[in-house]
Coordinates of C-alpha atoms and ligand atoms in Angstrom, one line a residue:
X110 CA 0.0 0.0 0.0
X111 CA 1.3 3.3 -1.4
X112 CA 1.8 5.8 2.0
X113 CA -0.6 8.5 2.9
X114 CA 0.9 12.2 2.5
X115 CA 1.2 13.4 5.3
X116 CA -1.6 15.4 7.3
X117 CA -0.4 17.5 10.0
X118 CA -1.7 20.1 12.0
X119 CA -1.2 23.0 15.1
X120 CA -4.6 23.4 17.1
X121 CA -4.0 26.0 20.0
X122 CA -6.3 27.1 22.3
X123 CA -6.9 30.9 21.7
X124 CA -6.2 31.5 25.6
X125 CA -3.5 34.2 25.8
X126 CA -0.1 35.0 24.4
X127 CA 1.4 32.9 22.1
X128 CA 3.8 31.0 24.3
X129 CA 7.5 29.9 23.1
X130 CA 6.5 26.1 23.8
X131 CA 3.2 26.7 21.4
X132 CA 5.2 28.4 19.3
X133 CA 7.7 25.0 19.2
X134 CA 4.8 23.1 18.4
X135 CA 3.2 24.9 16.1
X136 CA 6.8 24.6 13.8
X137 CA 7.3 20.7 14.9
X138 CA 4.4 20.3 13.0
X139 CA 4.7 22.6 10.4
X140 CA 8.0 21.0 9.7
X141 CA 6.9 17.4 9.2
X142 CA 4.1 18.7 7.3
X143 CA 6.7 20.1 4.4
X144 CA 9.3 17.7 4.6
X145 CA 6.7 15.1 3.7
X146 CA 5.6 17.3 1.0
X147 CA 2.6 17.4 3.1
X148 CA -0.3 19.5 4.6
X149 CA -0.5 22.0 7.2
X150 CA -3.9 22.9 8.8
X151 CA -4.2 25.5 11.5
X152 CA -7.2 24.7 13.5
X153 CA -8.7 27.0 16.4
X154 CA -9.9 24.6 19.5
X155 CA -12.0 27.6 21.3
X156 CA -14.4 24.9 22.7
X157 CA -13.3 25.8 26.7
X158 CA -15.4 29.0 26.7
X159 CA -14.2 30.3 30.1
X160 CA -10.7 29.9 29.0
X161 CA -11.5 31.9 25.7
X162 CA -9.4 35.1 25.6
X163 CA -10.9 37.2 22.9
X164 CA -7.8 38.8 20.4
X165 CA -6.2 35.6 21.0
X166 CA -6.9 33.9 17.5
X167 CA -5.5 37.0 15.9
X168 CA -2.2 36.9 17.8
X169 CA -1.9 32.9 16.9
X170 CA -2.4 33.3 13.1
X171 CA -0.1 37.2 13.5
X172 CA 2.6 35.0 14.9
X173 CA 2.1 32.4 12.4
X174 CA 2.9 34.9 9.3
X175 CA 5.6 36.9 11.1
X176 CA 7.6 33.8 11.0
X177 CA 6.7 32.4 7.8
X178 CA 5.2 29.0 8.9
X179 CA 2.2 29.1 6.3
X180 CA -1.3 26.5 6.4
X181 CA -2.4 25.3 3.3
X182 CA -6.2 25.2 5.5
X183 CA -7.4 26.9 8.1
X184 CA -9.0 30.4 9.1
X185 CA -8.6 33.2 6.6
X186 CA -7.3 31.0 4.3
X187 CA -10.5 28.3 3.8
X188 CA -9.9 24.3 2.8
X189 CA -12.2 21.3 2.2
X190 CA -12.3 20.6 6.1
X191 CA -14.0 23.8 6.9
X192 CA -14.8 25.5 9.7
X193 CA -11.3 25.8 11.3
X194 CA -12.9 27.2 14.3
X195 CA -14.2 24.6 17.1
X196 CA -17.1 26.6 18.2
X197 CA -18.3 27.0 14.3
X198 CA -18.0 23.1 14.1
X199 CA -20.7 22.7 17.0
X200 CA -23.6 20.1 15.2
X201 CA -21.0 17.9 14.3
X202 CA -19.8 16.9 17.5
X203 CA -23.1 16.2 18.6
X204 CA -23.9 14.1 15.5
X205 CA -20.7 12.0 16.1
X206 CA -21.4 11.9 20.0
X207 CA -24.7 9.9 19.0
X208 CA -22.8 8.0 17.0
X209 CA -20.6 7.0 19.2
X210 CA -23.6 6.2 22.0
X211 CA -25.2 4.0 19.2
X212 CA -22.0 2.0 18.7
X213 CA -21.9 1.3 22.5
X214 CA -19.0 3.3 23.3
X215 CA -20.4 6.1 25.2
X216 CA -24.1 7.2 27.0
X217 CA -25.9 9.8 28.6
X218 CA -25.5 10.6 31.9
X219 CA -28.3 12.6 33.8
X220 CA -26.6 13.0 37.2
X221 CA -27.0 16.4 38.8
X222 CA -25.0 19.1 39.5
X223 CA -25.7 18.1 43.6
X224 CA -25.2 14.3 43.1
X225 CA -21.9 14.9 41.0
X226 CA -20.7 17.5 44.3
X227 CA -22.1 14.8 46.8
X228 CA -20.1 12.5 45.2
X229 CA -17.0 14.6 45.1
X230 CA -17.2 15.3 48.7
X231 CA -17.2 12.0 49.2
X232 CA -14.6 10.7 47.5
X233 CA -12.3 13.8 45.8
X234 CA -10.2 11.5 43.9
X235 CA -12.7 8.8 42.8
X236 CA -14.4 10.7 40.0
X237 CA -17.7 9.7 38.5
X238 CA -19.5 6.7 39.5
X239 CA -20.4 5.4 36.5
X240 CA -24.3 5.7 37.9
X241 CA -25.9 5.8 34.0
X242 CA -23.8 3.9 32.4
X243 CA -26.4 1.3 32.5
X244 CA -29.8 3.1 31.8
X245 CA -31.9 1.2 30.1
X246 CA -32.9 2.2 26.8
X247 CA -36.2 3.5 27.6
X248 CA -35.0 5.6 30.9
X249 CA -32.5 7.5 28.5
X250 CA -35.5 7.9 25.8
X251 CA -37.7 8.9 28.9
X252 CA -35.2 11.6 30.5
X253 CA -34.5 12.8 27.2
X254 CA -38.2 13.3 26.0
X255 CA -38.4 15.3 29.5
X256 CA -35.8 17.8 28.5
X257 CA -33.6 16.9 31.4
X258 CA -30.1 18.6 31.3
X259 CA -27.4 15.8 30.0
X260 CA -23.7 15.0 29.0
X261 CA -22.1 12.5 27.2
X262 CA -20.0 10.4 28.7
X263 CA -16.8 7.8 27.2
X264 CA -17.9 4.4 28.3
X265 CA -14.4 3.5 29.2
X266 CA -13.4 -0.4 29.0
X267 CA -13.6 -1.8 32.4
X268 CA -10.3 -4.4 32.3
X269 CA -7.5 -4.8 30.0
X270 CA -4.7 -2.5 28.7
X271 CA -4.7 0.1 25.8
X272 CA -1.2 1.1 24.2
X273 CA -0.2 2.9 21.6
X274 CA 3.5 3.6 19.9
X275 CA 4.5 7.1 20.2
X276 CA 6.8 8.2 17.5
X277 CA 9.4 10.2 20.1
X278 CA 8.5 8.2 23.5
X279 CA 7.9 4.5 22.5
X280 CA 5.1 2.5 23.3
X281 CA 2.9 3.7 26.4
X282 CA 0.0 1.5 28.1
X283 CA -2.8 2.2 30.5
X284 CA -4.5 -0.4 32.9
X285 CA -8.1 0.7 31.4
X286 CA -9.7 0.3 34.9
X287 CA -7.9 3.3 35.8
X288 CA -9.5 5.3 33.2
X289 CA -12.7 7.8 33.8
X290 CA -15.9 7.8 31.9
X291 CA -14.6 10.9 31.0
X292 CA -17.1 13.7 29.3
X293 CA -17.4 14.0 25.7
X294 CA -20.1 16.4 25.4
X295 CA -20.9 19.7 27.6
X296 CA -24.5 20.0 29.2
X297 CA -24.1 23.3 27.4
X298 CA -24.0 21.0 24.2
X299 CA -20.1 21.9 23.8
X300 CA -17.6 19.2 23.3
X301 CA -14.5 18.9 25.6
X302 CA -11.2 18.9 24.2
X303 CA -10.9 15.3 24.7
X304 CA -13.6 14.9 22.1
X305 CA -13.6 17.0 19.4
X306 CA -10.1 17.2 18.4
X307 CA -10.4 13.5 17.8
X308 CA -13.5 13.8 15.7
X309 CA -11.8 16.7 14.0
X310 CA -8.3 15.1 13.0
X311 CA -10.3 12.1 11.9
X312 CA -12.6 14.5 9.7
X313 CA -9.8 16.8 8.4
X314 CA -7.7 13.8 7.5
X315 CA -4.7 14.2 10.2
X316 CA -2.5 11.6 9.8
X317 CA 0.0 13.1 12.1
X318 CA -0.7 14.8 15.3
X319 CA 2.3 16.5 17.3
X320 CA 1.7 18.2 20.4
X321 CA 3.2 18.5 23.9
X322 CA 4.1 15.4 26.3
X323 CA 1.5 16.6 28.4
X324 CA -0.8 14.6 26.5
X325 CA 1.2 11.9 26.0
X326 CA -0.5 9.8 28.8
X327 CA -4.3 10.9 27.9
X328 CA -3.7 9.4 24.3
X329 CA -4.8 6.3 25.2
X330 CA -8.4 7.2 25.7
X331 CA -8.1 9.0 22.3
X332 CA -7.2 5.7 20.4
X333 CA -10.2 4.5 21.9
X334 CA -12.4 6.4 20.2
X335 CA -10.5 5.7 17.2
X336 CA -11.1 2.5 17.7
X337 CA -14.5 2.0 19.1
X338 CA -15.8 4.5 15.8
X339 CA -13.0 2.1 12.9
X340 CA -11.2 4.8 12.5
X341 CA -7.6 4.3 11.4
X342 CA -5.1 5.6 14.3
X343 CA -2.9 9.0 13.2
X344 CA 0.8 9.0 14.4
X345 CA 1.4 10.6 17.6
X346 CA 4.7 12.8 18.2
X347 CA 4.4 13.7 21.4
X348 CA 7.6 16.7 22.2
X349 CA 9.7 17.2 25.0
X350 CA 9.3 19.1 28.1
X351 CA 10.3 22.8 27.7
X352 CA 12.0 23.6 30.6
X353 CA 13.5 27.0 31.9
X354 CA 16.5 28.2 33.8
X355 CA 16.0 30.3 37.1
X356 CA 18.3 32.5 37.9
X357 CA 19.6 30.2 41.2
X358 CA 20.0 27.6 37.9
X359 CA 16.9 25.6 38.7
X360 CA 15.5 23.7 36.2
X361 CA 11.5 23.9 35.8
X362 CA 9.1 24.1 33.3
X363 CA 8.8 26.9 31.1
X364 CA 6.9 29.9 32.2
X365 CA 7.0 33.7 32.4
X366 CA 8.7 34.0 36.0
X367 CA 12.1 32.7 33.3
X368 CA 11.6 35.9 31.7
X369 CA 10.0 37.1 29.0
X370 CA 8.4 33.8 27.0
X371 CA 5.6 35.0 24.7
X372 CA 6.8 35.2 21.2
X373 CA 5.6 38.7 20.7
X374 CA 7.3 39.6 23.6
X375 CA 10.6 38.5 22.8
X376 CA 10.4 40.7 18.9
X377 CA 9.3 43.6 21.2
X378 CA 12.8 42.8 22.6
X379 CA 14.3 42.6 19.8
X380 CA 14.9 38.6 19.2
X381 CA 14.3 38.4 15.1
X382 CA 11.8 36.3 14.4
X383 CA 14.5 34.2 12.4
X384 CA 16.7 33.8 15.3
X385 CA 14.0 32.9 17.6
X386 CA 12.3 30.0 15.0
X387 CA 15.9 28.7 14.1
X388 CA 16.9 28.7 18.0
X389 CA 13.5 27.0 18.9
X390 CA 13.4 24.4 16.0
X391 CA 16.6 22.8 18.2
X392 CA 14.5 22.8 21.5
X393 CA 13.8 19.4 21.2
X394 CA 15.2 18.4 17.6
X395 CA 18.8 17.6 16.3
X396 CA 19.9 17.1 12.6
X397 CA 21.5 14.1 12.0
X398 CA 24.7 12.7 9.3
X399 CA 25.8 15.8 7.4
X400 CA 24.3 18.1 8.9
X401 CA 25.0 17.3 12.9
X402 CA 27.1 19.9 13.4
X403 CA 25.0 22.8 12.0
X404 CA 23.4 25.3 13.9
X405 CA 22.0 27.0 11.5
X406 CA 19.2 26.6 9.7
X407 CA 16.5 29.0 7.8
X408 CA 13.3 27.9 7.6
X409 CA 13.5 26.1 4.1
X410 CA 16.5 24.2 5.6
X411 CA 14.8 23.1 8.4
X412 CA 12.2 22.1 6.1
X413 CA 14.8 20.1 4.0
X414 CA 16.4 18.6 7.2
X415 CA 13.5 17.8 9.6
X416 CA 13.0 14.4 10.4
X417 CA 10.8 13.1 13.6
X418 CA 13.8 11.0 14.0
X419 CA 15.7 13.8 15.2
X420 CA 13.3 14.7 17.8
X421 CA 14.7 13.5 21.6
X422 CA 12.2 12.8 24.6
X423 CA 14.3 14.0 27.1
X424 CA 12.9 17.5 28.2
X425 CA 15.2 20.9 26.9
X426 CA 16.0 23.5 28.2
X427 CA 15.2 27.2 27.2
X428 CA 18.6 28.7 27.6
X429 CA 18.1 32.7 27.1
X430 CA 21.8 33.2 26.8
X431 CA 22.0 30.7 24.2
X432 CA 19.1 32.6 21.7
X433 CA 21.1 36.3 23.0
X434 CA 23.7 34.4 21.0
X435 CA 22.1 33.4 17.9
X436 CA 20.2 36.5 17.8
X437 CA 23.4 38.5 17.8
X438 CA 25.1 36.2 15.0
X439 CA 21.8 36.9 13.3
X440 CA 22.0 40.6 13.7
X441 CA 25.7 40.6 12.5
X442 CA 24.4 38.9 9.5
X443 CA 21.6 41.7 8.3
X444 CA 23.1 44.1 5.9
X445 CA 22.9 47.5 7.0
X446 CA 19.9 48.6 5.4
X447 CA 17.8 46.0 6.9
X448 CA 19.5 46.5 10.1
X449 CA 18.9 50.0 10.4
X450 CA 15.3 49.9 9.4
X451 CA 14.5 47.2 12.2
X452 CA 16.8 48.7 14.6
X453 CA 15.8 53.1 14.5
X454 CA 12.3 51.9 16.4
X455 CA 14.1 51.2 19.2
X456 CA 15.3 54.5 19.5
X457 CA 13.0 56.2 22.3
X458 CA 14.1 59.0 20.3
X459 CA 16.1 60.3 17.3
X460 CA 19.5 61.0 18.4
X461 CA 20.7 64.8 18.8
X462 CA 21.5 67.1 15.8
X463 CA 25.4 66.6 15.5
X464 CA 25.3 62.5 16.2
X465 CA 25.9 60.8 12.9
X466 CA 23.1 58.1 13.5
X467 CA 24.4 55.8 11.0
X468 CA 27.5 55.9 11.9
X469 CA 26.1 54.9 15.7
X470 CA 24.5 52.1 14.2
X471 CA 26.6 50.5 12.1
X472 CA 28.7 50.4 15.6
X473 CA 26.6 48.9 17.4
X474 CA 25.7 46.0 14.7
X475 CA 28.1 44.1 15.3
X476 CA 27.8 44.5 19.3
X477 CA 24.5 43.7 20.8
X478 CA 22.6 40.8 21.2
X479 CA 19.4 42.3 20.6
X480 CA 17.7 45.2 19.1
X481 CA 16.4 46.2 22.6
X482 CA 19.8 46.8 23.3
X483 CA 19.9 49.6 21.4
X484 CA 18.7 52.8 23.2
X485 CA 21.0 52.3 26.2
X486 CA 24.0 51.2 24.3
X487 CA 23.4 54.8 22.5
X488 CA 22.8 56.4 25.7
X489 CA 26.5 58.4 25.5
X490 CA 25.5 59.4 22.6
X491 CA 23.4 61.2 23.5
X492 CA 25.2 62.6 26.5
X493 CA 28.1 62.3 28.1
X494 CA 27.6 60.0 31.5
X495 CA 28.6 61.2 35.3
X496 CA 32.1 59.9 35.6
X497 CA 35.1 60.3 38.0
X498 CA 38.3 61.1 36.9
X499 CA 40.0 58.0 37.9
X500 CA 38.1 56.4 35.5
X501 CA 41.6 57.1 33.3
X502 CA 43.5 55.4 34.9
X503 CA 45.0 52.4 33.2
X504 CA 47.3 49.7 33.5
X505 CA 47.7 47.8 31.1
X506 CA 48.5 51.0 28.7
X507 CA 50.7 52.5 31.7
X508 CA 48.0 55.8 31.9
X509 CA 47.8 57.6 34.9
X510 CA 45.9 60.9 35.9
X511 CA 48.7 63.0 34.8
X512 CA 49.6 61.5 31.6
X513 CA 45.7 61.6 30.4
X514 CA 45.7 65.1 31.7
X515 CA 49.2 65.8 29.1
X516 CA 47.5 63.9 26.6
X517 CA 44.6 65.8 26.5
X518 CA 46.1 68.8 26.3
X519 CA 47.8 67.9 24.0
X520 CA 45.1 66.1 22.0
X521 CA 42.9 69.1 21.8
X522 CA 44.7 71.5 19.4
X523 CA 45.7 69.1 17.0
X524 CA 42.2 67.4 16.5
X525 CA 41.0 71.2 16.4
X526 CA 42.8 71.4 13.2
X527 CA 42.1 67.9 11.5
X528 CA 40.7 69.3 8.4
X529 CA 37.9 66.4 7.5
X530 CA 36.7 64.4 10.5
X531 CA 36.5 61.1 9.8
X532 CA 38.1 57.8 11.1
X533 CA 41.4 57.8 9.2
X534 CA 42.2 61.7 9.8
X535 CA 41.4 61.2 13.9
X536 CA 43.5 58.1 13.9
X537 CA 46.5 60.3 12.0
X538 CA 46.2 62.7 14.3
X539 CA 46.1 60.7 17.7
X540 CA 49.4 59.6 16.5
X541 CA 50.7 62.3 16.0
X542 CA 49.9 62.9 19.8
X543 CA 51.5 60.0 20.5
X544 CA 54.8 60.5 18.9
X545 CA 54.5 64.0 20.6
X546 CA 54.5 62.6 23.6
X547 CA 57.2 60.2 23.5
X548 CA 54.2 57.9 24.7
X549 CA 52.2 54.6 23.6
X550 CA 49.7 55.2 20.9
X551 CA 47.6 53.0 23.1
X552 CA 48.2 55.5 25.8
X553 CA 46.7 57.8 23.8
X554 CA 43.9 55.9 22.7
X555 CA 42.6 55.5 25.9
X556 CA 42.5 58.9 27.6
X557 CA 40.3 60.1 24.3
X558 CA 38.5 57.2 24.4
X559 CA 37.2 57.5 28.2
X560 CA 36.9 61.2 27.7
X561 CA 35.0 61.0 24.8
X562 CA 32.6 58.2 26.1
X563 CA 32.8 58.4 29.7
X564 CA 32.8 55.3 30.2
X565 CA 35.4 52.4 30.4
X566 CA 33.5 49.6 28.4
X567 CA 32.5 51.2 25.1
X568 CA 30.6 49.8 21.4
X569 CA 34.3 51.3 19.2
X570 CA 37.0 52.8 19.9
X571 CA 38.4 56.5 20.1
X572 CA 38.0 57.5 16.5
X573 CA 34.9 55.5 16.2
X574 CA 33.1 57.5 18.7
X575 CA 34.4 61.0 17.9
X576 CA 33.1 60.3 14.3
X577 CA 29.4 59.6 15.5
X578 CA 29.4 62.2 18.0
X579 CA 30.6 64.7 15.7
X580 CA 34.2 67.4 15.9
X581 CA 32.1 70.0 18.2
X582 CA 30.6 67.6 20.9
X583 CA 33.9 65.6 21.1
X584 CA 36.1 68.9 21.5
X585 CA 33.8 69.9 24.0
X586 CA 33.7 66.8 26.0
X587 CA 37.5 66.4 26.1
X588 CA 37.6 70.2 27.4
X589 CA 35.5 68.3 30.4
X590 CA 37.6 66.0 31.1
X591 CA 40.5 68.4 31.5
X592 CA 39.0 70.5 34.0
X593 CA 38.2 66.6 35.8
X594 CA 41.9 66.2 35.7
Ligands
LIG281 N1 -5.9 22.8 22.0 C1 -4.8 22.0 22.6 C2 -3.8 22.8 23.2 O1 -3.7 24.0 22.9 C3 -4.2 21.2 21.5 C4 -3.6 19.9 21.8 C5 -3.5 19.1 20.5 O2 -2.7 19.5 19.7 O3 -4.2 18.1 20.4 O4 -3.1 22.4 24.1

């Protein structure tokens, strides 16, 4: 038998932000979709009204586009399969609920609010007694002619074992007796998740489902609805934890008190959406043979490489350091255009008159980890920071308070008269100081430097700086530092 293309598809829950590990699965999926020359479906599971958080849906399918993992069906974009949307889907769960009662699998259940919380406080952790799983066929047609209030319950197997192979974790097995009658349909005539996502990837055609672990050991009551309506089983790819770093460098799972972990967030931080896909898409995945040793990867590659083979089941670990990193090589990467375009927004606000912005910027390119970095690491641009004069003191280029104060003096005349001010001219110049002096170019380097900047640790060096700041503000700010010294 010739193989099925394969089917996959990303069904979040439009509850909030669009969380990093969503975000992981969401591109899991998308990935084995296109390497199998595949499909992609996006389907919205809003069925949990109190959890619905309205906006929510907009920021899933936003986040989709901004990082270029498209669905071939799904809302906005239309498909065979339609509605994408849970709540618009609403008759059919019902239809296939009956179904499901009329092939023995599941019934109605009639129990009350009070008897269900009588129960409960009788026994917290023994969950539904199974008390009308054995109505008669007449008592259900009765209670229903009344118009009494009902679900639908999962008339669970009472012995045996169901198993299943996970694609990532292996084969997994429940005793069934431990397994609830659990509720398929809402007295408010919704379907719980446990329900309609099954009915759903059997209608749309899924043939691969990949979510989180967490539903890794819930699966098995899944299959059985596969199994009790003949429905072929999909492949299950259940993915590792997502775990985060605390700052005392626990390990737990992944959640905002880590730091900022909703994808929108992390752009408003200035992570490229590039950097943060290619970092996430080895959360939980490695390429294999040729490729082992890459780290990176655009999204076509990824598409290319992807292989559920490569997926690991031991949990990883969301290491912010780690994307600082890749979102710096990524910045270094952008040519300047692009760079300055995405970068001038995170200016709170233009930079003075006489700074030569570009100039700033194509500093700072090379030297930040993210765009967010930008405002304070032009902050002395702007204006010269509070220092102390001992801040000139050097070692390593034998500079002490005196010998900044000669070389200042010095200094100021001769850049006076540089006739163009650019990079090679100043650095002419400071040499010329230097031989002046009888002292280390690097002597001389410094004491501009740290008067020019005030500040030890600067994005460039001496001539750098004096060329974004401009021949008036640079003059100026040495004359500063000689009335420090
Ligand atoms: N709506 C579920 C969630 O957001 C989807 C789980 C699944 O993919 O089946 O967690």
């Amino acid at each position: 038998m010739r193989e099925k293309p394969v089917v996959s598809r990303f069904a979040p829950s439009p509850t909030g932000y669009m969380h990093i590990g969503n975000l992981r699965t969401a591109l899991y999926s998308y990935l084995i979709a296109r390497h199998g020359g595949g499909k992609f479906i996006l389907r919205i599971e809003d069925t949990d009204r109190e959890r619905f958080v309205e906006g929510a849906t907009d920021v899933i399918i936003r986040t989709l586009a901004t990082t270029g993992i498209t669905y071939d069906e799904g809302p906005g974009v239309g498909g065979e399969h339609g509605p994408y949307v849970q709540s618009e889907r609403k008759p059919i769960y019902m239809e296939y609920a009956k179904k499901l009662v009329d092939l023995g699998a599941a019934y109605y259940c009639f129990c009350t609010k009070e008897r269900l919380e009588q129960l409960h406080e009788e026994d917290a952790t023994g969950g539904y007694d199974r008390h009308c799983r054995d109505l008669s066929p007449e008592e259900v047609e009765k209670n229903l002619a009344e118009g009494k209030p009902f679900v639908i319950r999962q008339k669970m197997p009472l012995t045996g074992t169901t198993s299943y192979t996970d694609s990532v974790f292996g084969e997994i097995s429940v005793e069934n007796e431990e397994l609830q009658d659990q509720i398929l349909m809402k007295a408010d005539g919704y379907p719980t998740y446990n329900f309609c996502h099954v009915v759903d990837d059997y209608l749309m055609g899924v043939t691969h489902v990949v979510r989180g672990s967490e539903y890794l050991t819930s699966t098995p009551k899944y299959v059985l609805l596969y199994d009790a309506y003949g429905w072929e089983r999909p492949t299950y790819v259940h993915l590792p934890l997502l775990m985060g770093k605390g700052a005392d460098g626990t390990i737990s799972k992944l959640s905002k008190r880590h730091g900022a972990v909703s994808f929108e967030d992390l752009v408003a931080d200035g992570y490229l959406p590039e950097a943060i896909v290619n970092y996430i898409a080895l959360l939980g995945w490695a390429p294999k043979g040729e490729m082992a040793e890459t780290e990176f990867f655009t999204l076509p590659e990824l598409e290319a490489a992807f292989d559920i083979a490569g997926v690991n089941k031991s949990p990883s670990v969301f290491d912010f350091d780690k994307l600082l990193w890749f979102n710096g090589e990524y910045i270094k990467k952008l040519d300047f255009e692009h760079f300055r375009r995405l970068a001038l927004p995170f200016l709170k606000t233009p930079l003075p008159a006489g700074v030569d912005t570009d100039a700033a910027l194509r500093l700072l390119q090379g030297r930040i980890g993210k765009l967010g970095e930008v405002e304070e690491k032009c902050a002395f641009f702007r204006a010269l920071p509070e220092y102390e004069p001992d801040l000139f003191e050097n070692k390593k280029n034998k500079v002490t308070l005196d010998l900044a104060k000669q070389v200042l003096e010095a200094a100021l005349p001769v850049l006076s008269a540089v006739s163009a001010w650019n990079n090679d001219t100043l650095y002419t110049a400071l040499l010329s100081v230097a031989e002046l002096l009888a002292c280390k170019s690097g002597a001389v380097m410094w004491a501009v430097r740290i008067s020019v900047s005030g500040m030890s640790v600067t994005p460039g060096g001496a001539t750098e700086i004096m060329t974004v700041v401009g021949r008036e503000e640079s003059l100026a700010r040495i004359r500063i530092a000689l009335e420090k010294l």
